[in-house]
Amino acid sequence: MVGPPSTIMRVTTRLVVSIVLAATFVSAGWTWFQARRERAQLLNELDHRGSLLAEGLREAAEPLAKRADAKALSRLAEKFGHRDRLRGVSLNAPDGTTLVATAGLPPASPPPRPGTEIDCGLLPGRTLHRCAAALENSPGFLAVFQDASHVKTRVREVWKRSFWRLLMQVLLIVAITLWIVRFDILAPIERTAEWMRLLRAGEGGGAGPPVGGVLGPLASEAAGLAKSLEAARSSAEEEARLRHAGHAQWTAERLKEHARERLKGRPMLVVANREPYLHVKHDGKITVLRPASGLVSGVEPILKACGGTWVAHGAGDADRETVDAADRVRVPPEEPRYTLRRVWLTKEEERGYYYGFANEGLWPLCHIAHARPQFREDDWKQYHAVNRKFADAVLAEIEGVDEPCVLIQDYHFALLPRMIKQARPDARVSLFWHIPWPNPEAFGICPWQRDILDGMLGADVLGFHVQYHCNNFLETVDRALESRIDWEHFAVKRAGHSTMVKPYPISVAMEENAGPPPSREALLRSVGARGEIVALGVDRLDYTKGIVERFLGIERFLEANPGYVGRFVFVELGAPSRTTIPRYKDLVDEVQREAARINARFATKDWKPIVLAVGHHERAVVGAWYRIADLCMVTSLHDGMNLVAKEYVASDREEAGVLILSRFTGAARELRDALIINPYDVERVADAVREALEMEPEERRRRWEAMREAVRENNIYRWGARLVDDLARVRLGGAVPS
Ligand code: F6P
């Protein structure tokens, strides 16, 4: 409960009294103004009518003064005076004494004020109005009297009406205020307080704060605080657990300290083509989108832990509207920890550098997955120009920073290390290649292989996911460039500059205390799926991911195990990717065609085996699927690491899950307790699905725990720490790459 009720009552009473006072004040002011206006209008009418009468009567009445003929005056007055409100007429001597008058008038009347031709106004008592006009041919004046009692009545009516209106308003205001306070403020505060109390006691809160509406912003701040509290608590618990177990596992906190110490407080700068947050317009509003990207999942925890800057292509259609004058924005939006610096590319640059050279050239070249690499001179020029553009942005960001640390990501920036190192020999530069590196023969297809190798060797530290890719790279260098390879230390020496080449298997952070498990039924319903056993696939729709091969394996499984028809459902969360490239567009059609064909073969009235959910899926939604899926399938034909496999294993599940994993992924070297398959071997994939579903619970738990231990041990913070260590060890002052 929010306590004590008397405090809330006092605050509410104060609020109501203030509102009532304010309403009364405003209403009284307005009524006063209206009453004055009404009074002035009525008096004006009397003045006008009185003046006309006085004017009209003056000439005709003047002789009657001499004769003191009251009767004739009455007749005259009646003749003119059958008008509303006329009370009578008098003729008066200059001193005001009445000479002659119609009945019922005062015995005297003050003479008109000098200088006025006709002097009108209320007489004392305010019920009689008089207009006095000087006679023209004799001294004295004529006075016309009208009834003015209605002025007071009308003014009183205005005040009375206003009073009732005010009373109604006040009652309404009080009722509405009490309603709002009770249901929109008091009740949510009580619920939030209860939620925070539970959180403090470590009993819940995972589902987020229970309020929105007026208190929404406050609630989301509280949620942020709660999250940090939760994170701090689990990190402390984890530290304690590790201390107890004598381990020294890597955590965000530990990496932060480690980086501060090793890099002597120098900030980190990450360069990647993909930005971790895109601002996009949706229904006229700007929203934030998290891209489906292994690179982002892998690298962001490092910057979140250590702070720094992420330089990336600003690809969202509202990105320009959300940066400051230096093209920077603090992220994550809900709890800023580091700076995102956006670089703008033209459509031609994006087409040539990203779609063309990077994704139609280097991507298929390095993956060797049956798509012919396309190398075009124009794409290469754009690739070069965009690398230069990013180099300029990075150099601007590190200006004035002594011995900066620059962590370049992926195949989009092969030329960047040299460009940076040439301008800033004091920078510690690493390049991490997130995709495989093929053998020297395959890489030799690239017409610009020497320029690419040369650019990459500008880095001090060059990382791949696995040793095998390092070896391929070193052999490629050996064949293509004049250089000295130190096979003992895995380094390349060229013109006095040395590049260390090492494997750094990228990873994820374990998900701890993710809150109550999501509803399986609701998730299935959200994609129109039914089934008691759920298998999951999460991919960018890319031809290297072996999605069609996976479908073929599922088809064979159902064929061989008809008992699972109607019970087993495979849900594919597929994020469209690089769709302007024809091969990717064709793939979407192919995947949809295959799913439809297999569904047509096995579907019953209200069930189908493959549910394809093509679209952008929020991280939280993907995370929820990981937690309910009995089985996760990763069937890449070739993959540097594949973080989906690790994310599934790291998810906070109540029961052990099973992972089917392609032997052609980097992850297969670490997650040896997955069911390892060759995705081209349809029979083996089908067998693996059956094996997963029929595995003894004990065996399932054993494999699951072993995989979790592998991810826990080699988590993303360890990846970051190893990279930081090697960067810190770089001996600066050698020859500058020319
Ligand atoms: O796997 C290679 C990679 O570049 C990753 O580093 C990244 O997560 C993924 O592809 C996404 O690609 P894109 O940025 O082109 O959508």
GROMACS .gro file of C-alpha atoms and ligand atoms in nm, residues 273-274 292-295 354 359 363 410-412 434-435 540 577-578, ligand 1:
model
   33
  273ASN     CA    1   2.847  -0.095  -4.139
  274ARG     CA    2   2.534  -0.197  -3.948
  292ALA     CA    3   1.864  -0.885  -3.712
  293SER     CA    4   2.240  -0.900  -3.697
  294GLY     CA    5   2.484  -1.134  -3.532
  295LEU     CA    6   2.738  -0.856  -3.537
  354TYR     CA    7   2.722  -0.258  -4.962
  359ASN     CA    8   2.741  -0.859  -5.057
  363TRP     CA    9   3.004  -1.241  -4.918
  410ASP     CA   10   3.365  -0.715  -4.087
  411TYR     CA   11   3.420  -0.747  -4.457
  412HIS     CA   12   3.269  -0.408  -4.541
  434HIS     CA   13   3.272  -1.197  -3.895
  435ILE     CA   14   3.247  -1.434  -4.192
  540ARG     CA   15   1.818  -1.354  -4.186
  577SER     CA   16   1.772  -0.917  -4.585
  578ARG     CA   17   1.956  -0.744  -4.873
  739F6P     O1   18   2.743  -1.262  -4.056
  739F6P     C1   19   2.801  -1.159  -4.128
  739F6P     C2   20   2.728  -1.033  -4.107
  739F6P     O2   21   2.783  -0.920  -4.162
  739F6P     C3   22   2.717  -1.013  -3.962
  739F6P     O3   23   2.832  -0.959  -3.918
  739F6P     C4   24   2.587  -0.945  -3.954
  739F6P     O4   25   2.528  -0.977  -3.837
  739F6P     C5   26   2.507  -1.001  -4.065
  739F6P     O5   27   2.597  -1.040  -4.160
  739F6P     C6   28   2.401  -0.902  -4.108
  739F6P     O6   29   2.421  -0.852  -4.231
  739F6P     P1   30   2.368  -0.712  -4.275
  739F6P     O7   31   2.434  -0.612  -4.188
  739F6P     O8   32   2.407  -0.703  -4.418
  739F6P     O9   33   2.218  -0.714  -4.255
   0.00000   0.00000   0.00000
